Amino acid sequence: MLKQFLSKLPRKALKSDERPESPRTNTPRSGSRTGPSGLGGGTPRSNGANSSGPGKANAPKRMSSAVFPASVVAGIEPLVPFKDVPTSEKMNLFVSKVSLCCVTFDFTDPTKNSIEKDVKRQTLLELVDFVATGSMRFSEPAILATCRMCAINLFRVFPPNYRSRSNGGAGENDDDEPMFDPAWPHLQIVYELLLKFVTSSCLDAKIAKKYVDHLFILRLLELFDSEDPRERDCLKTILHRIYGKFMVHRPFIRKAINNIFYRFLFETERHNGVAELLEIFGSIISGFALPLKEEHRVFLWRVLIPLHKPKNLGSYFQQLSYCVTQFIEKEPKLASVVIKGLLKYWPITSSQKEVMFLGELEEILESVNMVEFQKIMAPLFCQIACCINSSHFQVAERALFFWNNDNIVTLIAHNRQVILPIILPALERNSHNHWNQAVLNLSLNVRKMFVEMDEQLFLSSHAHFMEEEAKQSLAAKKRKEAWERLENAASLQPVTGNTAVLVTPIATSIAC
């Protein structure tokens, strides 16, 4: 019956400078890299096995797009519609249509193969509708054909100028416009077909796992480095559905994503899909069983916490903070571990990152219990005191906003004997010296809160602060007098040869 369908296709005469290329010619050849699915590397070679022959010089030039290598394609024609065949033959027709869609085109030139591209697009849309109806279970040949077609159309290696920015890294050009793939209208349909195929109730996961295998998943993960945010969003949905449907692959998927994070952290510090991968992990973490496995705790300590270090943290901070919060909600005793990690990677030269860290700290402290809070309150509030004294008004303001949170104020009130002596010096310096009026007012408000909280403790801490200030002033005065004596003694020494000459402040002011 399949031969009868294929016999209905009109045959076009080929020009002398064209070579026929059937869907089979684009199928990756079996070899050492081919897994059980028979998908191989996924990206078809644009040059066939016979490309080295005499006709190579006359072959049309193949343009390499940012999507996949172009293929030289003979004219293709649509197969018969699904409605025109009996139910018993629909699956065979499905396989034929999927095989027809294995032919790839160059989408950088809209005028090239426009008719064939439209035929393929209509065929893909017909396949999407057929899969969405869920009228019959997919046979094993249909599963193999669909996975092979998706591999040929989607899996590709991005050219170097597509994968890297001109400045050699991410983080400094975060405001640049995203790059949109010229083949996206075509890729979007293939992704939609793959999504509906994976989520279809007619797909038997026990059979499909042979073709949606580790190699298929790895190649899918490589696509997360695409510059096109639309593609990454589709990949995020598809990978999440694969994780939900193929339980046997769950440990492998987690390990593969971890390896991407490790490479990003310790080698490249550049990857376009970190936010999407973290979003997937956020939903995975919410499904972790209690008590947490050691594997999951290691992921928190070795991946999530170090992810606060890269300079392009802002591009994925929201997703990262959600993952960390999910861990703490699952196991509250991890709060002290997370806060210690944040203090370890606390930014020194980036005020923008400091504001992010303070926001995440506040979110963690809202749900932390008293025992975990007491483990880290001293080093934590030493860092907060430094932020309160920051000359960057947004950092100081964000740190002072902690006292607007009732949960945090309750924790501070119960541990004021430790926290007030740490915070008071920062508040006093701000109230006398800070340049920003909003920060000055907030500092005075927090100071007033401490007075109302425990006036006796405040007075004793203030007296101790004044004593320390007096000691520091006296030490600074003695240091200044010692330097003046050294300068006077040096000025009395005769200048001979290459002896260094002491330039006094008075001489400097006269020379100027």
Coordinates of C-alpha atoms in Angstrom, one line a residue:
M1 CA 0.0 0.0 0.0
L2 CA 2.9 2.4 0.8
K3 CA 4.3 1.8 -2.7
Q4 CA 1.0 2.8 -4.1
F5 CA 1.1 6.1 -2.2
L6 CA 4.6 6.8 -3.3
S7 CA 3.8 6.0 -6.9
K8 CA 1.3 8.8 -6.9
L9 CA 4.1 11.4 -6.5
P10 CA 5.0 13.1 -9.8
R11 CA 8.7 12.7 -10.7
K12 CA 10.6 15.8 -11.8
A13 CA 13.5 15.7 -14.2
L14 CA 16.7 16.8 -12.5
K15 CA 19.0 19.3 -14.0
S16 CA 22.6 18.3 -14.7
D17 CA 23.9 20.2 -11.8
E18 CA 21.5 18.8 -9.3
R19 CA 21.7 15.5 -7.4
P20 CA 18.6 13.7 -6.0
E21 CA 18.5 13.6 -2.3
S22 CA 15.9 11.5 -0.6
P23 CA 15.1 11.6 3.1
R24 CA 17.3 8.6 3.5
T25 CA 20.3 10.4 2.2
N26 CA 20.0 12.8 5.1
T27 CA 19.8 10.1 7.7
P28 CA 23.0 9.9 9.8
R29 CA 25.1 6.9 8.9
S30 CA 25.5 4.3 11.5
G31 CA 28.9 4.2 13.3
S32 CA 30.6 4.3 16.6
R33 CA 28.6 7.4 17.6
T34 CA 25.2 5.9 16.8
G35 CA 23.1 4.9 19.8
P36 CA 20.2 2.5 20.1
S37 CA 17.9 5.1 18.5
G38 CA 19.9 5.1 15.3
L39 CA 20.0 8.9 15.5
G40 CA 23.8 9.3 15.4
G41 CA 25.1 12.8 15.7
G42 CA 21.7 14.2 14.7
T43 CA 22.9 16.8 12.1
P44 CA 23.0 15.5 8.6
R45 CA 26.1 16.2 6.5
S46 CA 25.5 18.6 3.8
N47 CA 28.0 16.8 1.6
G48 CA 27.0 13.3 0.7
A49 CA 29.3 10.3 0.2
N50 CA 29.6 11.0 -3.5
S51 CA 30.5 14.7 -3.1
S52 CA 34.2 14.1 -3.8
G53 CA 33.4 12.9 -7.4
P54 CA 34.0 14.8 -10.6
G55 CA 30.6 16.6 -10.3
K56 CA 31.7 18.4 -7.1
A57 CA 33.0 21.5 -9.0
N58 CA 29.6 21.8 -10.7
A59 CA 27.6 21.4 -7.5
P60 CA 25.6 24.4 -6.4
K61 CA 27.1 26.3 -3.5
R62 CA 25.6 25.4 -0.1
M63 CA 25.2 28.2 2.3
S64 CA 25.7 27.5 6.0
S65 CA 23.1 29.2 8.1
A66 CA 23.0 29.6 11.9
V67 CA 20.5 26.8 12.0
F68 CA 21.9 23.8 10.2
P69 CA 24.0 23.1 7.0
A70 CA 21.9 23.4 3.9
S71 CA 21.0 20.5 1.7
V72 CA 20.7 20.4 -2.0
V73 CA 17.2 19.2 -2.5
A74 CA 15.3 18.0 -5.5
G75 CA 11.6 19.0 -5.8
I76 CA 9.4 17.3 -3.3
E77 CA 5.7 16.9 -3.4
P78 CA 3.1 16.3 -0.7
L79 CA 1.8 12.9 0.1
V80 CA -1.9 12.1 0.2
P81 CA -3.9 13.5 3.2
F82 CA -4.6 11.3 6.2
K83 CA -8.4 11.6 5.5
D84 CA -8.0 9.9 2.1
V85 CA -6.6 6.6 3.5
P86 CA -8.2 3.9 5.7
T87 CA -7.4 3.8 9.4
S88 CA -5.2 0.7 9.0
E89 CA -2.9 2.6 6.7
K90 CA -2.6 5.9 8.5
M91 CA 0.4 4.9 10.5
N92 CA 2.3 3.9 7.4
L93 CA 1.4 7.2 5.8
F94 CA 2.6 8.9 9.0
V95 CA 6.0 7.3 8.6
S96 CA 6.1 8.3 5.0
K97 CA 5.3 11.9 5.8
V98 CA 7.8 12.0 8.6
S99 CA 10.5 10.6 6.3
L100 CA 9.7 13.3 3.7
C101 CA 10.3 16.0 6.4
C102 CA 13.9 14.7 6.9
V103 CA 14.9 16.9 4.0
T104 CA 16.5 20.1 5.2
F105 CA 16.8 23.6 3.5
D106 CA 18.8 26.8 3.8
F107 CA 16.5 29.4 5.4
T108 CA 19.0 32.3 5.1
D109 CA 17.7 32.9 1.6
P110 CA 13.9 33.2 1.6
T111 CA 13.7 32.9 -2.2
K112 CA 15.5 29.6 -2.4
N113 CA 13.4 26.4 -2.6
S114 CA 10.3 28.4 -1.6
I115 CA 7.9 25.9 -3.0
E116 CA 9.6 22.9 -1.4
K117 CA 9.8 24.8 1.9
D118 CA 6.1 25.5 1.8
V119 CA 5.3 21.8 1.0
K120 CA 7.4 20.7 4.0
R121 CA 5.7 23.2 6.2
Q122 CA 2.3 22.0 5.3
T123 CA 3.3 18.4 5.8
L124 CA 4.7 19.3 9.3
L125 CA 1.5 21.0 10.2
E126 CA -0.5 18.0 9.0
L127 CA 1.7 15.8 11.2
V128 CA 1.1 18.1 14.2
D129 CA -2.6 17.8 13.8
F130 CA -2.5 14.0 13.4
V131 CA -0.4 13.6 16.6
A132 CA -2.7 16.0 18.5
T133 CA -5.8 14.0 17.7
G134 CA -4.3 10.9 19.4
S135 CA -6.4 8.6 17.3
M136 CA -4.1 5.5 17.4
R137 CA -1.0 4.3 19.2
F138 CA 2.4 4.9 17.6
S139 CA 4.2 1.9 16.2
E140 CA 7.9 1.4 16.8
P141 CA 8.8 2.4 13.2
A142 CA 6.8 5.6 13.7
I143 CA 8.6 6.4 16.9
L144 CA 12.0 5.8 15.2
A145 CA 11.0 7.9 12.2
T146 CA 9.8 10.8 14.3
C147 CA 12.9 10.8 16.5
R148 CA 15.2 10.6 13.5
M149 CA 13.3 13.5 11.7
C150 CA 13.5 15.7 14.9
A151 CA 17.2 14.9 15.2
I152 CA 17.9 15.9 11.5
N153 CA 16.0 19.1 11.7
L154 CA 16.9 20.3 15.2
F155 CA 20.3 19.0 16.2
R156 CA 23.1 21.1 14.9
V157 CA 26.3 22.7 16.0
F158 CA 26.2 26.5 16.2
P159 CA 29.0 28.3 14.2
P160 CA 31.6 30.0 16.4
N161 CA 30.5 33.5 15.5
Y162 CA 27.0 32.5 16.6
R163 CA 28.0 30.9 19.9
S164 CA 30.3 33.7 21.2
R165 CA 30.1 37.4 21.5
S166 CA 32.6 39.9 20.2
N167 CA 33.9 40.7 23.7
G168 CA 34.8 37.1 24.4
G169 CA 32.3 36.5 27.2
A170 CA 28.9 37.2 28.5
G171 CA 27.9 39.6 31.2
E172 CA 29.1 42.9 29.8
N173 CA 26.7 43.1 26.9
D174 CA 23.6 41.9 28.7
D175 CA 21.6 44.7 27.2
D176 CA 22.2 43.5 23.6
E177 CA 19.3 42.5 21.5
P178 CA 18.8 38.7 21.3
M179 CA 19.6 37.0 18.1
F180 CA 16.6 35.5 16.3
D181 CA 17.1 32.4 14.1
P182 CA 15.9 33.0 10.5
A183 CA 14.6 29.4 10.4
W184 CA 12.5 29.8 13.5
P185 CA 9.1 29.6 11.7
H186 CA 10.2 26.2 10.5
L187 CA 11.8 25.1 13.7
Q188 CA 8.8 26.1 15.8
I189 CA 6.6 23.6 14.0
V190 CA 9.2 20.8 14.5
Y191 CA 9.4 21.6 18.2
E192 CA 5.6 21.7 18.4
L193 CA 5.5 18.2 16.8
L194 CA 8.1 16.9 19.2
L195 CA 6.2 18.3 22.2
K196 CA 2.9 16.8 21.2
F197 CA 4.6 13.5 20.3
V198 CA 6.3 13.3 23.7
T199 CA 3.2 14.2 25.6
S200 CA 0.8 12.1 23.6
S201 CA -1.1 9.4 25.4
C202 CA -0.6 7.2 22.4
L203 CA 3.2 7.0 22.9
D204 CA 4.4 4.0 24.8
A205 CA 7.3 5.2 27.0
K206 CA 8.7 1.7 27.3
I207 CA 9.2 1.5 23.5
A208 CA 10.1 5.2 23.0
K209 CA 12.9 5.1 25.6
K210 CA 15.0 3.2 23.1
Y211 CA 14.9 6.1 20.8
V212 CA 14.6 9.0 23.2
D213 CA 17.8 7.8 24.7
H214 CA 20.8 9.4 26.4
L215 CA 22.3 10.5 23.1
F216 CA 19.1 12.2 22.1
I217 CA 18.8 13.9 25.4
L218 CA 22.4 15.2 25.3
R219 CA 21.9 16.7 21.9
L220 CA 18.7 18.3 23.1
L221 CA 20.6 19.8 26.0
E222 CA 23.2 21.2 23.7
L223 CA 20.5 23.3 22.0
F224 CA 20.0 25.3 25.2
D225 CA 23.0 27.4 24.2
S226 CA 20.9 28.8 21.3
E227 CA 20.9 32.6 21.1
D228 CA 17.2 32.6 20.2
P229 CA 15.1 32.9 23.4
R230 CA 12.1 31.4 21.7
E231 CA 13.9 28.2 21.0
R232 CA 15.2 27.9 24.6
D233 CA 11.6 28.4 25.8
C234 CA 10.4 25.5 23.6
L235 CA 13.3 23.3 24.7
K236 CA 12.5 24.0 28.4
T237 CA 9.0 22.7 28.0
I238 CA 10.0 19.7 26.0
L239 CA 12.8 18.6 28.4
H240 CA 10.5 19.0 31.3
R241 CA 7.9 16.7 29.6
I242 CA 10.6 14.2 28.8
Y243 CA 11.7 14.3 32.5
G244 CA 8.2 13.6 33.6
K245 CA 7.4 10.8 31.1
F246 CA 10.6 8.9 31.0
M247 CA 11.4 8.1 34.7
V248 CA 14.3 5.9 33.7
H249 CA 16.1 8.9 32.3
R250 CA 15.7 11.2 35.3
P251 CA 19.0 10.6 37.0
F252 CA 20.8 10.9 33.7
I253 CA 19.1 14.2 32.9
R254 CA 20.0 15.7 36.3
K255 CA 23.6 14.6 35.8
A256 CA 23.8 16.0 32.3
I257 CA 22.4 19.4 33.4
N258 CA 24.9 19.4 36.3
N259 CA 27.7 18.9 33.8
I260 CA 26.5 22.0 31.9
F261 CA 26.5 24.0 35.1
Y262 CA 30.0 22.8 36.0
R263 CA 31.3 23.7 32.5
F264 CA 29.7 27.1 32.9
L265 CA 31.2 27.7 36.3
F266 CA 34.7 26.4 36.0
E267 CA 35.5 26.7 32.3
T268 CA 33.5 29.1 30.1
E269 CA 31.3 31.3 32.3
R270 CA 29.2 31.7 29.1
H271 CA 26.0 29.8 28.4
N272 CA 22.7 31.2 27.1
G273 CA 20.4 28.6 28.7
V274 CA 21.3 28.8 32.4
A275 CA 18.1 30.5 33.3
E276 CA 15.9 27.9 31.5
L277 CA 17.8 25.0 32.9
L278 CA 17.5 26.4 36.4
E279 CA 13.7 26.9 35.8
I280 CA 13.5 23.2 34.9
F281 CA 15.4 22.3 38.1
G282 CA 13.1 24.5 40.1
S283 CA 10.2 22.2 39.3
I284 CA 12.3 19.1 39.8
I285 CA 13.4 20.2 43.3
S286 CA 9.7 20.7 44.3
G287 CA 9.2 17.0 43.6
F288 CA 12.1 15.7 45.7
A289 CA 11.2 13.2 48.3
L290 CA 12.1 13.8 52.0
P291 CA 14.6 13.2 53.4
L292 CA 16.8 14.7 50.7
K293 CA 19.3 12.4 49.1
E294 CA 23.0 13.2 49.4
E295 CA 23.1 13.8 45.6
H296 CA 20.6 16.7 46.0
R297 CA 22.5 18.3 48.9
V298 CA 25.7 18.1 46.8
F299 CA 23.9 19.9 43.9
L300 CA 22.9 22.7 46.3
W301 CA 26.5 23.1 47.7
R302 CA 28.5 22.6 44.5
V303 CA 26.2 24.1 41.9
L304 CA 23.5 26.4 43.1
I305 CA 25.6 28.3 45.7
P306 CA 28.7 28.8 43.3
L307 CA 26.3 30.0 40.6
H308 CA 26.1 33.2 42.6
K309 CA 29.7 34.0 41.6
P310 CA 29.6 34.7 37.8
K311 CA 29.4 38.3 36.7
N312 CA 26.3 37.7 34.6
L313 CA 24.3 36.6 37.6
G314 CA 21.5 39.0 36.8
S315 CA 20.5 37.0 33.7
Y316 CA 19.4 34.0 35.8
F317 CA 19.2 35.3 39.4
Q318 CA 15.4 35.0 39.7
Q319 CA 15.5 31.3 38.7
L320 CA 18.5 30.6 40.9
S321 CA 16.9 32.3 43.9
Y322 CA 13.7 30.2 43.4
C323 CA 15.8 26.9 43.4
V324 CA 17.6 27.9 46.6
T325 CA 14.3 28.8 48.3
Q326 CA 12.8 25.5 47.2
F327 CA 15.6 23.6 48.9
I328 CA 15.1 25.5 52.2
E329 CA 11.4 24.9 52.1
K330 CA 12.1 21.2 51.7
E331 CA 14.7 21.1 54.5
P332 CA 14.8 24.2 56.7
K333 CA 18.2 23.3 58.3
L334 CA 19.9 24.0 55.0
A335 CA 19.3 27.7 55.5
S336 CA 22.5 28.2 57.5
V337 CA 24.4 26.3 54.8
V338 CA 23.0 28.6 52.1
I339 CA 23.7 31.8 54.0
K340 CA 27.3 30.7 54.7
G341 CA 27.7 30.1 51.0
L342 CA 26.3 33.6 50.1
L343 CA 28.7 35.2 52.6
K344 CA 31.6 33.2 50.9
Y345 CA 30.7 34.5 47.5
W346 CA 29.6 38.0 48.6
P347 CA 30.4 40.6 45.8
I348 CA 33.1 43.2 46.6
T349 CA 33.1 45.4 43.5
S350 CA 29.6 45.0 42.2
S351 CA 26.9 47.0 43.9
Q352 CA 24.2 45.6 41.6
K353 CA 25.0 42.0 42.8
E354 CA 25.1 43.2 46.4
V355 CA 21.5 44.4 46.0
M356 CA 20.6 40.9 44.6
F357 CA 22.3 39.1 47.4
L358 CA 20.5 41.2 50.0
G359 CA 17.1 40.5 48.4
E360 CA 17.8 36.8 48.4
L361 CA 18.9 37.0 52.1
E362 CA 15.7 38.6 53.1
E363 CA 13.7 35.9 51.3
I364 CA 15.7 33.2 53.1
L365 CA 15.4 34.9 56.5
E366 CA 11.6 35.1 56.2
S367 CA 11.4 31.3 56.4
V368 CA 14.4 30.5 58.6
N369 CA 13.9 29.0 62.1
M370 CA 15.5 30.4 65.2
V371 CA 18.0 27.6 65.6
E372 CA 19.4 28.0 62.1
F373 CA 19.4 31.8 62.4
Q374 CA 21.5 31.7 65.6
K375 CA 24.1 29.7 63.8
I376 CA 24.9 32.4 61.3
M377 CA 23.6 35.7 62.8
A378 CA 27.0 37.1 63.9
P379 CA 28.8 36.8 60.5
L380 CA 25.6 37.7 58.7
F381 CA 25.0 41.0 60.5
C382 CA 28.6 41.9 60.2
Q383 CA 28.1 41.8 56.5
I384 CA 24.8 43.7 56.7
A385 CA 26.6 46.3 58.8
C386 CA 29.1 46.8 56.0
C387 CA 26.3 47.1 53.5
I388 CA 24.6 49.7 55.7
N389 CA 27.8 51.8 55.6
S390 CA 28.1 51.4 51.8
S391 CA 28.6 54.7 49.9
H392 CA 26.3 53.2 47.2
F393 CA 22.9 54.4 48.4
Q394 CA 20.9 51.5 46.9
V395 CA 23.0 48.9 48.8
A396 CA 22.7 50.8 52.1
E397 CA 18.9 51.4 51.5
R398 CA 18.3 47.7 50.7
A399 CA 20.1 46.6 53.8
L400 CA 18.1 49.0 56.0
F401 CA 14.9 47.7 54.5
F402 CA 15.4 44.4 56.5
W403 CA 13.9 46.2 59.4
N404 CA 10.6 46.7 57.5
N405 CA 10.1 42.9 57.5
D406 CA 8.2 41.7 60.6
N407 CA 9.7 38.2 60.6
I408 CA 13.3 39.5 60.5
V409 CA 12.5 42.1 63.2
T410 CA 11.2 39.3 65.4
L411 CA 14.5 37.3 64.9
I412 CA 16.5 40.4 65.7
A413 CA 14.5 41.2 68.8
H414 CA 15.1 37.7 70.2
N415 CA 18.8 38.0 69.6
R416 CA 19.4 41.7 70.2
Q417 CA 22.2 41.1 72.7
V418 CA 24.4 39.9 69.8
I419 CA 23.0 41.9 66.9
L420 CA 22.7 45.4 68.4
P421 CA 26.4 45.8 69.3
I422 CA 27.3 44.8 65.7
I423 CA 24.8 47.1 63.9
L424 CA 24.9 50.2 66.1
P425 CA 28.3 51.5 64.9
A426 CA 27.1 51.4 61.3
L427 CA 23.9 53.3 62.2
E428 CA 25.9 55.9 64.2
R429 CA 28.3 56.5 61.3
N430 CA 25.4 56.8 58.8
S431 CA 23.5 59.2 61.0
H432 CA 26.5 61.6 61.1
N433 CA 28.3 61.1 57.7
H434 CA 26.2 59.5 55.0
W435 CA 25.6 61.7 52.0
N436 CA 22.2 60.3 51.0
Q437 CA 19.2 61.8 52.9
A438 CA 17.0 58.7 52.4
V439 CA 19.7 56.4 53.9
L440 CA 20.2 58.9 56.8
N441 CA 16.5 58.9 57.6
L442 CA 16.3 55.1 57.4
S443 CA 19.3 54.8 59.7
L444 CA 17.7 57.1 62.3
N445 CA 14.5 55.0 62.1
V446 CA 16.3 51.7 62.7
R447 CA 18.2 53.4 65.6
K448 CA 14.9 54.5 67.1
M449 CA 13.6 50.9 66.8
F450 CA 16.5 49.6 68.8
V451 CA 15.9 52.2 71.5
E452 CA 12.3 51.1 71.8
M453 CA 13.3 47.5 71.7
D454 CA 15.7 47.6 74.6
E455 CA 16.8 51.1 75.8
Q456 CA 19.2 49.8 78.5
L457 CA 21.0 47.6 76.0
F458 CA 21.1 50.5 73.5
L459 CA 22.6 52.9 76.0
S460 CA 25.3 50.4 77.1
S461 CA 26.1 49.6 73.4
H462 CA 26.2 53.3 72.6
A463 CA 28.6 54.0 75.5
H464 CA 30.8 51.2 74.3
F465 CA 30.8 52.6 70.8
M466 CA 31.8 56.0 72.0
E467 CA 34.7 54.5 74.0
E468 CA 35.9 52.7 71.0
E469 CA 35.6 55.8 68.9
A470 CA 37.7 57.7 71.5
K471 CA 40.3 55.0 71.4
Q472 CA 40.5 55.1 67.7
S473 CA 40.7 58.9 67.6
L474 CA 43.5 58.8 70.2
A475 CA 45.3 56.0 68.2
A476 CA 45.0 58.1 65.0
K477 CA 46.3 61.2 66.8
K478 CA 49.4 59.3 68.1
R479 CA 50.0 57.9 64.6
K480 CA 49.9 61.3 63.1
E481 CA 52.3 62.7 65.7
A482 CA 54.7 59.8 65.0
W483 CA 54.7 60.6 61.3
E484 CA 55.3 64.3 62.0
R485 CA 58.3 63.4 64.2
L486 CA 59.7 61.2 61.4
E487 CA 59.2 64.0 58.8
N488 CA 61.0 66.5 61.0
A489 CA 63.9 64.2 61.6
A490 CA 64.2 63.4 58.0
S491 CA 64.1 67.1 57.0
L492 CA 67.2 67.7 59.2
Q493 CA 69.3 65.1 57.3
P494 CA 71.6 66.4 54.6
V495 CA 70.8 65.4 51.0
T496 CA 73.7 63.5 49.4
G497 CA 74.0 61.5 46.2
N498 CA 70.9 59.4 45.3
T499 CA 69.3 59.7 48.8
A500 CA 65.5 60.0 48.7
V501 CA 64.2 63.5 49.5
L502 CA 61.2 63.8 51.8
V503 CA 58.6 66.1 50.4
T504 CA 56.7 67.7 53.3
P505 CA 53.0 68.7 52.9
I506 CA 54.1 72.4 53.3
A507 CA 56.6 72.1 50.5
T508 CA 54.1 70.4 48.3
S509 CA 51.5 73.1 48.8
I510 CA 54.1 75.8 48.0
A511 CA 55.1 74.1 44.8
C512 CA 51.6 73.8 43.7

